[in-house]
PDB file of C-alpha atoms and ligand atoms in Angstrom:
ATOM      1  CA  UNK A  51     -19.063  -9.404 -18.935  1.00 47.00           C
ATOM      2  CA  UNK A  52     -17.762  -9.081 -15.396  1.00 60.00           C
ATOM      3  CA  UNK A  53     -15.236  -6.349 -14.762  1.00 77.00           C
ATOM      4  CA  UNK A  54     -11.577  -7.392 -15.029  1.00 86.00           C
ATOM      5  CA  UNK A  55      -9.968  -8.432 -11.768  1.00 94.00           C
ATOM      6  CA  UNK A  56      -6.531  -7.217 -10.732  1.00 98.00           C
ATOM      7  CA  UNK A  57      -3.655  -8.787  -8.866  1.00 98.00           C
ATOM      8  CA  UNK A  58      -2.372  -7.029  -5.772  1.00 98.00           C
ATOM      9  CA  UNK A  59       1.248  -6.898  -4.628  1.00 98.00           C
ATOM     10  CA  UNK A  60       1.397  -6.676  -0.823  1.00 98.00           C
ATOM     11  CA  UNK A  61       4.782  -5.482   0.492  1.00 98.00           C
ATOM     12  CA  UNK A  62       5.240  -7.228   3.855  1.00 97.00           C
ATOM     13  CA  UNK A  63       9.018  -7.555   4.183  1.00 97.00           C
ATOM     14  CA  UNK A  64       9.537  -4.707   6.643  1.00 97.00           C
ATOM     15  CA  UNK A  65      10.949  -5.015  10.176  1.00 97.00           C
ATOM     16  CA  UNK A  66       8.544  -2.657  11.929  1.00 97.00           C
ATOM     17  CA  UNK A  67      11.350  -0.838  13.742  1.00 98.00           C
ATOM     18  CA  UNK A  68       9.076   2.095  14.697  1.00 98.00           C
ATOM     19  CA  UNK A  69       6.870  -0.315  16.644  1.00 98.00           C
ATOM     20  CA  UNK A  70       9.883  -1.856  18.378  1.00 96.00           C
ATOM     21  CA  UNK A  71      10.307  -5.365  19.699  1.00 95.00           C
ATOM     22  CA  UNK A  72      11.577  -8.495  17.994  1.00 94.00           C
ATOM     23  CA  UNK A  73       8.531  -9.419  15.951  1.00 95.00           C
ATOM     24  CA  UNK A  74       7.845  -7.468  12.745  1.00 96.00           C
ATOM     25  CA  UNK A  75       4.586  -5.537  13.158  1.00 97.00           C
ATOM     26  CA  UNK A  76       2.774  -7.350  10.341  1.00 97.00           C
ATOM     27  CA  UNK A  77       2.854 -10.537  12.444  1.00 95.00           C
ATOM     28  CA  UNK A  78       1.823  -8.945  15.749  1.00 97.00           C
ATOM     29  CA  UNK A  79      -1.690  -9.678  17.000  1.00 98.00           C
ATOM     30  CA  UNK A  80      -4.488  -7.315  16.018  1.00 98.00           C
ATOM     31  CA  UNK A  81      -8.021  -8.221  17.125  1.00 97.00           C
ATOM     32  CA  UNK A  82      -6.893 -11.780  17.771  1.00 96.00           C
ATOM     33  CA  UNK A  83      -5.113 -12.399  14.436  1.00 96.00           C
ATOM     34  CA  UNK A  84      -1.778 -11.367  12.914  1.00 96.00           C
ATOM     35  CA  UNK A  85      -2.116  -7.897  11.423  1.00 97.00           C
ATOM     36  CA  UNK A  86      -1.205  -9.143   7.953  1.00 96.00           C
ATOM     37  CA  UNK A  87      -4.081 -11.589   7.908  1.00 96.00           C
ATOM     38  CA  UNK A  88      -6.604  -8.766   8.285  1.00 97.00           C
ATOM     39  CA  UNK A  89      -5.085  -6.989   5.302  1.00 98.00           C
ATOM     40  CA  UNK A  90      -4.962 -10.105   3.139  1.00 97.00           C
ATOM     41  CA  UNK A  91      -8.515 -11.005   4.112  1.00 96.00           C
ATOM     42  CA  UNK A  92      -9.815  -7.553   3.185  1.00 97.00           C
ATOM     43  CA  UNK A  93      -8.037  -7.592  -0.167  1.00 98.00           C
ATOM     44  CA  UNK A  94      -8.951 -11.171  -1.100  1.00 97.00           C
ATOM     45  CA  UNK A  95     -12.606 -10.574  -0.232  1.00 96.00           C
ATOM     46  CA  UNK A  96     -12.794  -7.752  -2.783  1.00 97.00           C
ATOM     47  CA  UNK A  97     -14.603  -8.791  -5.993  1.00 97.00           C
ATOM     48  CA  UNK A  98     -12.112  -6.914  -8.177  1.00 97.00           C
ATOM     49  CA  UNK A  99      -9.043  -8.669  -6.760  1.00 98.00           C
ATOM     50  CA  UNK A 100      -7.797 -11.720  -8.713  1.00 98.00           C
ATOM     51  CA  UNK A 101      -4.947 -12.787  -6.437  1.00 98.00           C
ATOM     52  CA  UNK A 102      -2.335 -11.604  -3.961  1.00 97.00           C
ATOM     53  CA  UNK A 103       1.463 -11.637  -4.244  1.00 96.00           C
ATOM     54  CA  UNK A 104       2.954 -11.046  -0.786  1.00 96.00           C
ATOM     55  CA  UNK A 105       6.619 -10.109  -0.516  1.00 96.00           C
ATOM     56  CA  UNK A 106       8.228 -11.305   2.724  1.00 96.00           C
ATOM     57  CA  UNK A 107      11.649 -10.975   4.303  1.00 95.00           C
ATOM     58  CA  UNK A 108      13.760 -14.053   3.590  1.00 91.00           C
ATOM     59  CA  UNK A 109      13.935 -14.666   7.340  1.00 88.00           C
ATOM     60  CA  UNK A 110      10.162 -14.623   7.803  1.00 88.00           C
ATOM     61  CA  UNK A 111       9.863 -18.336   7.423  1.00 59.00           C
ATOM     62  CA  UNK A 112       7.764 -18.375  10.574  1.00 57.00           C
ATOM     63  CA  UNK A 113       4.810 -16.834   8.813  1.00 61.00           C
ATOM     64  CA  UNK A 114       2.541 -19.772   8.196  1.00 61.00           C
ATOM     65  CA  UNK A 115       0.898 -17.993   5.304  1.00 60.00           C
ATOM     66  CA  UNK A 116      -2.181 -19.048   3.342  1.00 64.00           C
ATOM     67  CA  UNK A 117      -2.293 -20.565  -0.088  1.00 88.00           C
ATOM     68  CA  UNK A 118      -5.762 -19.393  -1.082  1.00 94.00           C
ATOM     69  CA  UNK A 119      -8.145 -16.873   0.416  1.00 96.00           C
ATOM     70  CA  UNK A 120     -11.738 -16.487  -0.757  1.00 96.00           C
ATOM     71  CA  UNK A 121     -10.815 -18.912  -3.554  1.00 96.00           C
ATOM     72  CA  UNK A 122      -8.054 -16.599  -4.801  1.00 97.00           C
ATOM     73  CA  UNK A 123      -4.364 -17.518  -4.974  1.00 96.00           C
ATOM     74  CA  UNK A 124      -2.028 -16.030  -2.374  1.00 96.00           C
ATOM     75  CA  UNK A 125       1.575 -16.323  -3.561  1.00 94.00           C
ATOM     76  CA  UNK A 126       4.753 -15.287  -1.760  1.00 93.00           C
ATOM     77  CA  UNK A 127       8.116 -13.935  -2.932  1.00 94.00           C
ATOM     78  CA  UNK A 128      11.173 -12.598  -1.123  1.00 94.00           C
ATOM     79  CA  UNK A 129      11.216  -8.819  -0.679  1.00 96.00           C
ATOM     80  CA  UNK A 130      14.182  -6.466  -0.515  1.00 96.00           C
ATOM     81  CA  UNK A 131      16.034  -4.003   1.662  1.00 96.00           C
ATOM     82  CA  UNK A 132      13.694  -1.112   0.892  1.00 97.00           C
ATOM     83  CA  UNK A 133       9.925  -1.097   0.379  1.00 98.00           C
ATOM     84  CA  UNK A 134      10.447  -0.192  -3.278  1.00 98.00           C
ATOM     85  CA  UNK A 135      12.726  -3.233  -3.696  1.00 98.00           C
ATOM     86  CA  UNK A 136      10.000  -5.434  -2.233  1.00 98.00           C
ATOM     87  CA  UNK A 137       7.392  -3.983  -4.569  1.00 98.00           C
ATOM     88  CA  UNK A 138       9.633  -4.519  -7.597  1.00 98.00           C
ATOM     89  CA  UNK A 139      10.331  -8.098  -6.511  1.00 97.00           C
ATOM     90  CA  UNK A 140       6.606  -8.650  -6.182  1.00 97.00           C
ATOM     91  CA  UNK A 141       5.896  -7.283  -9.654  1.00 98.00           C
ATOM     92  CA  UNK A 142       8.559  -9.577 -11.097  1.00 98.00           C
ATOM     93  CA  UNK A 143       7.098 -12.603  -9.276  1.00 96.00           C
ATOM     94  CA  UNK A 144       3.524 -12.128 -10.532  1.00 97.00           C
ATOM     95  CA  UNK A 145       2.137 -14.960 -12.671  1.00 96.00           C
ATOM     96  CA  UNK A 146       2.766 -14.780 -16.427  1.00 97.00           C
ATOM     97  CA  UNK A 147      -1.002 -14.414 -16.829  1.00 97.00           C
ATOM     98  CA  UNK A 148      -0.604 -10.805 -15.611  1.00 98.00           C
ATOM     99  CA  UNK A 149       0.185  -8.999 -18.867  1.00 98.00           C
ATOM    100  CA  UNK A 150       2.645  -6.084 -19.044  1.00 98.00           C
ATOM    101  CA  UNK A 151      -0.227  -3.652 -19.666  1.00 97.00           C
ATOM    102  CA  UNK A 152      -2.446  -5.052 -16.920  1.00 98.00           C
ATOM    103  CA  UNK A 153      -3.076  -2.777 -13.976  1.00 98.00           C
ATOM    104  CA  UNK A 154      -1.723  -4.046 -10.656  1.00 98.00           C
ATOM    105  CA  UNK A 155      -2.535  -2.748  -7.187  1.00 98.00           C
ATOM    106  CA  UNK A 156       0.146  -2.283  -4.540  1.00 99.00           C
ATOM    107  CA  UNK A 157      -1.096  -2.197  -0.950  1.00 98.00           C
ATOM    108  CA  UNK A 158       0.872  -2.074   2.297  1.00 98.00           C
ATOM    109  CA  UNK A 159       0.441  -5.090   4.550  1.00 98.00           C
ATOM    110  CA  UNK A 160       0.453  -2.481   7.336  1.00 98.00           C
ATOM    111  CA  UNK A 161      -2.834  -0.936   6.152  1.00 98.00           C
ATOM    112  CA  UNK A 162      -5.530  -3.399   7.341  1.00 98.00           C
ATOM    113  CA  UNK A 163      -8.422  -0.923   7.446  1.00 98.00           C
ATOM    114  CA  UNK A 164      -8.663  -0.020   3.763  1.00 98.00           C
ATOM    115  CA  UNK A 165     -12.292   0.299   2.733  1.00 97.00           C
ATOM    116  CA  UNK A 166     -13.754  -1.970   0.083  1.00 97.00           C
ATOM    117  CA  UNK A 167     -15.548   0.961  -1.559  1.00 97.00           C
ATOM    118  CA  UNK A 168     -12.300   2.953  -1.762  1.00 98.00           C
ATOM    119  CA  UNK A 169     -10.556   0.097  -3.584  1.00 98.00           C
ATOM    120  CA  UNK A 170     -13.443  -0.067  -6.052  1.00 98.00           C
ATOM    121  CA  UNK A 171     -13.362   3.700  -6.571  1.00 98.00           C
ATOM    122  CA  UNK A 172      -9.607   3.709  -7.168  1.00 98.00           C
ATOM    123  CA  UNK A 173      -9.908   0.926  -9.759  1.00 98.00           C
ATOM    124  CA  UNK A 174     -12.798   2.656 -11.502  1.00 98.00           C
ATOM    125  CA  UNK A 175     -11.182   6.073 -11.731  1.00 98.00           C
ATOM    126  CA  UNK A 176      -7.492   5.202 -12.133  1.00 98.00           C
ATOM    127  CA  UNK A 177      -8.256   2.708 -14.915  1.00 97.00           C
ATOM    128  CA  UNK A 178      -9.230   5.645 -17.127  1.00 94.00           C
ATOM    129  CA  UNK A 179      -5.799   7.242 -16.603  1.00 96.00           C
ATOM    130  CA  UNK A 180      -2.206   6.035 -16.342  1.00 93.00           C
ATOM    131  CA  UNK A 181      -2.986   4.806 -12.852  1.00 98.00           C
ATOM    132  CA  UNK A 182      -3.460   6.472  -9.515  1.00 98.00           C
ATOM    133  CA  UNK A 183      -3.501   6.199  -5.759  1.00 98.00           C
ATOM    134  CA  UNK A 184      -5.745   6.626  -2.770  1.00 98.00           C
ATOM    135  CA  UNK A 185      -5.026   9.646  -0.613  1.00 98.00           C
ATOM    136  CA  UNK A 186      -6.569  12.574   1.217  1.00 98.00           C
ATOM    137  CA  UNK A 187      -6.023  16.332   1.046  1.00 98.00           C
ATOM    138  CA  UNK A 188      -3.982  17.677   3.953  1.00 97.00           C
ATOM    139  CA  UNK A 189      -6.418  19.186   6.433  1.00 96.00           C
ATOM    140  CA  UNK A 190      -4.081  20.255   9.242  1.00 97.00           C
ATOM    141  CA  UNK A 191      -1.703  23.182   9.194  1.00 97.00           C
ATOM    142  CA  UNK A 192       1.745  21.922   8.177  1.00 97.00           C
ATOM    143  CA  UNK A 193       4.770  23.029  10.151  1.00 98.00           C
ATOM    144  CA  UNK A 194       8.462  22.814   9.333  1.00 98.00           C
ATOM    145  CA  UNK A 195      10.392  21.923  12.508  1.00 98.00           C
ATOM    146  CA  UNK A 196      13.895  23.060  13.376  1.00 98.00           C
ATOM    147  CA  UNK A 197      16.568  20.837  14.952  1.00 98.00           C
ATOM    148  CA  UNK A 198      15.365  21.924  18.372  1.00 98.00           C
ATOM    149  CA  UNK A 199      11.857  20.587  17.791  1.00 98.00           C
ATOM    150  CA  UNK A 200      10.274  23.995  17.403  1.00 98.00           C
ATOM    151  CA  UNK A 201       8.110  25.306  14.634  1.00 98.00           C
ATOM    152  CA  UNK A 202      10.306  27.222  12.220  1.00 98.00           C
ATOM    153  CA  UNK A 203       7.789  27.975   9.509  1.00 98.00           C
ATOM    154  CA  UNK A 204       4.378  27.091   8.173  1.00 98.00           C
ATOM    155  CA  UNK A 205       4.257  25.245   4.886  1.00 97.00           C
ATOM    156  CA  UNK A 206       1.669  25.860   2.190  1.00 95.00           C
ATOM    157  CA  UNK A 207      -1.209  23.426   2.630  1.00 94.00           C
ATOM    158  CA  UNK A 208      -3.133  23.936  -0.590  1.00 95.00           C
ATOM    159  CA  UNK A 209      -2.728  21.165  -3.160  1.00 96.00           C
ATOM    160  CA  UNK A 210      -0.960  18.989  -0.560  1.00 97.00           C
ATOM    161  CA  UNK A 211      -2.233  15.409  -0.188  1.00 98.00           C
ATOM    162  CA  UNK A 212      -1.320  12.486   2.036  1.00 98.00           C
ATOM    163  CA  UNK A 213      -0.646   9.357  -0.020  1.00 98.00           C
ATOM    164  CA  UNK A 214      -2.192   6.053   1.026  1.00 99.00           C
ATOM    165  CA  UNK A 215      -2.315   2.668  -0.651  1.00 99.00           C
ATOM    166  CA  UNK A 216      -3.511   0.904  -2.766  1.00 98.00           C
ATOM    167  CA  UNK A 217      -1.647   2.532  -5.590  1.00 99.00           C
ATOM    168  CA  UNK A 218      -2.497   1.221  -9.041  1.00 98.00           C
ATOM    169  CA  UNK A 219      -0.326   1.182 -12.154  1.00 98.00           C
ATOM    170  CA  UNK A 220       0.353  -0.944 -15.224  1.00 98.00           C
ATOM    171  CA  UNK A 221       2.746  -3.813 -14.393  1.00 98.00           C
ATOM    172  CA  UNK A 222       5.437  -3.013 -16.969  1.00 98.00           C
ATOM    173  CA  UNK A 223       5.333   0.762 -16.531  1.00 98.00           C
ATOM    174  CA  UNK A 224       5.633   0.508 -12.752  1.00 98.00           C
ATOM    175  CA  UNK A 225       8.405  -2.097 -12.953  1.00 98.00           C
ATOM    176  CA  UNK A 226      10.347   0.132 -15.352  1.00 98.00           C
ATOM    177  CA  UNK A 227       9.844   3.220 -13.192  1.00 98.00           C
ATOM    178  CA  UNK A 228      10.939   1.421 -10.010  1.00 98.00           C
ATOM    179  CA  UNK A 229      13.931  -0.122 -11.755  1.00 98.00           C
ATOM    180  CA  UNK A 230      14.982   3.249 -13.154  1.00 98.00           C
ATOM    181  CA  UNK A 231      14.692   4.925  -9.736  1.00 98.00           C
ATOM    182  CA  UNK A 232      16.805   2.160  -8.191  1.00 97.00           C
ATOM    183  CA  UNK A 233      19.466   2.556 -10.876  1.00 98.00           C
ATOM    184  CA  UNK A 234      19.547   6.299 -10.169  1.00 98.00           C
ATOM    185  CA  UNK A 235      19.924   5.582  -6.459  1.00 97.00           C
ATOM    186  CA  UNK A 236      16.601   7.211  -5.618  1.00 97.00           C
ATOM    187  CA  UNK A 237      14.757   5.496  -2.742  1.00 95.00           C
ATOM    188  CA  UNK A 238      11.166   6.211  -3.692  1.00 98.00           C
ATOM    189  CA  UNK A 239       8.749   6.191  -0.750  1.00 98.00           C
ATOM    190  CA  UNK A 240       5.789   5.091  -2.842  1.00 98.00           C
ATOM    191  CA  UNK A 241       4.952   3.825  -6.345  1.00 98.00           C
ATOM    192  CA  UNK A 242       3.521   7.186  -7.383  1.00 98.00           C
ATOM    193  CA  UNK A 243       6.878   8.865  -6.739  1.00 98.00           C
ATOM    194  CA  UNK A 244       8.578   6.492  -9.159  1.00 98.00           C
ATOM    195  CA  UNK A 245       5.849   7.089 -11.747  1.00 98.00           C
ATOM    196  CA  UNK A 246       6.060  10.875 -11.314  1.00 98.00           C
ATOM    197  CA  UNK A 247       9.794  10.718 -11.926  1.00 98.00           C
ATOM    198  CA  UNK A 248       9.089   8.659 -15.053  1.00 98.00           C
ATOM    199  CA  UNK A 249       6.901  11.474 -16.347  1.00 98.00           C
ATOM    200  CA  UNK A 250       3.433  10.227 -15.372  1.00 98.00           C
ATOM    201  CA  UNK A 251       0.818  12.149 -13.388  1.00 98.00           C
ATOM    202  CA  UNK A 252      -0.969   9.579 -11.189  1.00 98.00           C
ATOM    203  CA  UNK A 253      -4.597  10.363 -10.408  1.00 98.00           C
ATOM    204  CA  UNK A 254      -5.238  11.245  -6.757  1.00 98.00           C
ATOM    205  CA  UNK A 255      -8.404   9.493  -5.587  1.00 98.00           C
ATOM    206  CA  UNK A 256      -9.735  10.675  -2.249  1.00 98.00           C
ATOM    207  CA  UNK A 257     -10.213   7.835   0.207  1.00 98.00           C
ATOM    208  CA  UNK A 258     -11.227   7.512   3.836  1.00 98.00           C
ATOM    209  CA  UNK A 259      -8.672   8.802   6.308  1.00 97.00           C
ATOM    210  CA  UNK A 260      -9.149   5.703   8.441  1.00 97.00           C
ATOM    211  CA  UNK A 261      -7.023   3.775   5.931  1.00 98.00           C
ATOM    212  CA  UNK A 262      -4.220   4.104   8.453  1.00 98.00           C
ATOM    213  CA  UNK A 263      -0.751   2.620   8.154  1.00 98.00           C
ATOM    214  CA  UNK A 264       0.061   0.824  11.400  1.00 98.00           C
ATOM    215  CA  UNK A 265       3.448   2.386  12.134  1.00 98.00           C
ATOM    216  CA  UNK A 266       3.828   2.736  15.919  1.00 98.00           C
ATOM    217  CA  UNK A 267       2.594   0.631  18.850  1.00 98.00           C
ATOM    218  CA  UNK A 268      -0.140   3.205  19.518  1.00 98.00           C
ATOM    219  CA  UNK A 269      -1.641   2.509  16.076  1.00 98.00           C
ATOM    220  CA  UNK A 270      -2.732  -1.002  17.037  1.00 98.00           C
ATOM    221  CA  UNK A 271      -5.548   0.186  19.316  1.00 98.00           C
ATOM    222  CA  UNK A 272      -6.840   2.572  16.647  1.00 98.00           C
ATOM    223  CA  UNK A 273      -6.616  -0.110  13.957  1.00 98.00           C
ATOM    224  CA  UNK A 274      -8.542  -2.537  16.176  1.00 98.00           C
ATOM    225  CA  UNK A 275     -11.297   0.036  16.695  1.00 97.00           C
ATOM    226  CA  UNK A 276     -11.447   0.825  12.984  1.00 97.00           C
ATOM    227  CA  UNK A 277     -11.551  -2.843  11.993  1.00 96.00           C
ATOM    228  CA  UNK A 278     -14.639  -3.221  14.105  1.00 92.00           C
ATOM    229  CA  UNK A 279     -16.338  -0.501  12.044  1.00 85.00           C
ATOM    230  CA  UNK A 280     -15.126  -0.353   8.445  1.00 59.00           C
ATOM    231  CA  UNK A 281     -15.263  -2.783   5.574  1.00 60.00           C
TER     232      UNK A 281
HETATM  233  N1  CTP B 443      12.068  -3.400   2.923  1.00 68.80           N
HETATM  234  C1  CTP B 443      10.737  -3.279   3.121  1.00 68.80           C
HETATM  235  C2  CTP B 443      10.207  -2.261   3.973  1.00 68.80           C
HETATM  236  C3  CTP B 443       8.839  -2.182   4.158  1.00 68.80           C
HETATM  237  N2  CTP B 443       8.045  -3.074   3.511  1.00 68.80           N
HETATM  238  C4  CTP B 443       6.593  -3.034   3.725  1.00 68.80           C
HETATM  239  O1  CTP B 443       6.084  -1.782   3.307  1.00 68.80           O
HETATM  240  C5  CTP B 443       4.937  -1.442   4.116  1.00 68.80           C
HETATM  241  C6  CTP B 443       5.039  -0.008   4.638  1.00 68.80           C
HETATM  242  O2  CTP B 443       6.296   0.149   5.239  1.00 68.80           O
HETATM  243  P1  CTP B 443       6.478   0.603   6.770  1.00 68.80           P
HETATM  244  O3  CTP B 443       5.201   0.979   7.398  1.00 68.80           O
HETATM  245  O4  CTP B 443       7.601   1.571   6.814  1.00 68.80           O
HETATM  246  O5  CTP B 443       6.942  -0.778   7.448  1.00 68.80           O
HETATM  247  P2  CTP B 443       8.364  -1.094   8.075  1.00 68.80           P
HETATM  248  O6  CTP B 443       9.448  -0.741   7.111  1.00 68.80           O
HETATM  249  O7  CTP B 443       8.300  -2.479   8.591  1.00 68.80           O
HETATM  250  O8  CTP B 443       8.387  -0.076   9.331  1.00 68.80           O
HETATM  251  P3  CTP B 443       9.657   0.662   9.948  1.00 68.80           P
HETATM  252  O9  CTP B 443      10.026   1.749   8.954  1.00 68.80           O
HETATM  253  O10 CTP B 443       9.114   1.212  11.232  1.00 68.80           O
HETATM  254  O11 CTP B 443      10.731  -0.371  10.122  1.00 68.80           O
HETATM  255  C7  CTP B 443       4.865  -2.460   5.246  1.00 68.80           C
HETATM  256  O12 CTP B 443       3.800  -3.366   5.004  1.00 68.80           O
HETATM  257  C8  CTP B 443       6.215  -3.154   5.192  1.00 68.80           C
HETATM  258  O13 CTP B 443       6.172  -4.518   5.607  1.00 68.80           O
HETATM  259  C9  CTP B 443       8.554  -4.052   2.673  1.00 68.80           C
HETATM  260  O14 CTP B 443       7.798  -4.856   2.085  1.00 68.80           O
HETATM  261  N3  CTP B 443       9.899  -4.128   2.490  1.00 68.80           N
HETATM  262  C1  LIG B 444       3.523   3.843   0.607  1.00 68.80           C
HETATM  263  C2  LIG B 444       3.091   4.688   1.763  1.00 68.80           C
HETATM  264  O1  LIG B 444       2.300   3.925   2.650  1.00 68.80           O
HETATM  265  C3  LIG B 444       2.296   5.862   1.259  1.00 68.80           C
HETATM  266  O2  LIG B 444       2.038   6.763   2.329  1.00 68.80           O
HETATM  267  C4  LIG B 444       4.302   5.230   2.567  1.00 68.80           C
HETATM  268  O3  LIG B 444       5.123   6.001   1.705  1.00 68.80           O
HETATM  269  C5  LIG B 444       5.126   4.111   3.152  1.00 68.80           C
HETATM  270  O4  LIG B 444       6.184   4.747   3.870  1.00 68.80           O
HETATM  271  P1  LIG B 444       7.016   3.874   4.875  1.00 68.80           P
HETATM  272  O5  LIG B 444       8.030   4.784   5.471  1.00 68.80           O
HETATM  273  O6  LIG B 444       7.629   2.775   4.033  1.00 68.80           O
HETATM  274  O7  LIG B 444       6.031   3.377   5.873  1.00 68.80           O
END
């Protein structure tokens, strides 16, 4: 029997303010196509992905979108003010065929270079736990800056990881954790933070550090180079 396939929520309702300009970064050209289309293509091509639920800003009507990709459904829903709101909206908009206990992946539209093998490894390992996330141990010395932009102290580096996406959790548990954080007024920066606060210990799965999040204008050139190499 073939391995179960998972739906992926793709938060894409951001404004890309750190890139600047009028067009949200997910629609800016990257290697000749809108950034978001590289991400959706990479996800939909993965044999373990069943479908994509993309959350968009209500004003992003200009995104032509795609209805199916690699024979898989690509659905859209309206996101929210914060990334966590967009993820929660996406979870709530998933088809009824996605059961409460089914694992769901959440992957930033702004991360087009995620490696196919890393997605497979996350699914394999996190399925045996209460979920997990791709990341990488911190390898640089970590500094705490003061208001004047100078190094004030050096932070402990051991046991520190950078969190990437996808992050993978059970639909109902993640929805409950995100909803609880929102009710407490906590703006969680990723799904794992919400799950940690709900008492879970998400598995950290080491992935390639070229799974970059396109955040500033300078990231586009790096992402274009990486897209030409990774898959
Ligand atoms: N309210 C929001 C904010 C962000 N995102 C998505 O979450 C991902 C990671 O967020 P980030 O890189 O911060 O994107 P932006 O919020 O657009 O960037 P900025 O903070 O520079 O405005 C992106 O795919 C973004 O579109 C979202 O769906 N809804
Ligand atoms: C979810 C994430 O990509 C993990 O590193 C990150 O927290 C998103 O942060 P952003 O400020 O919304 O880009």
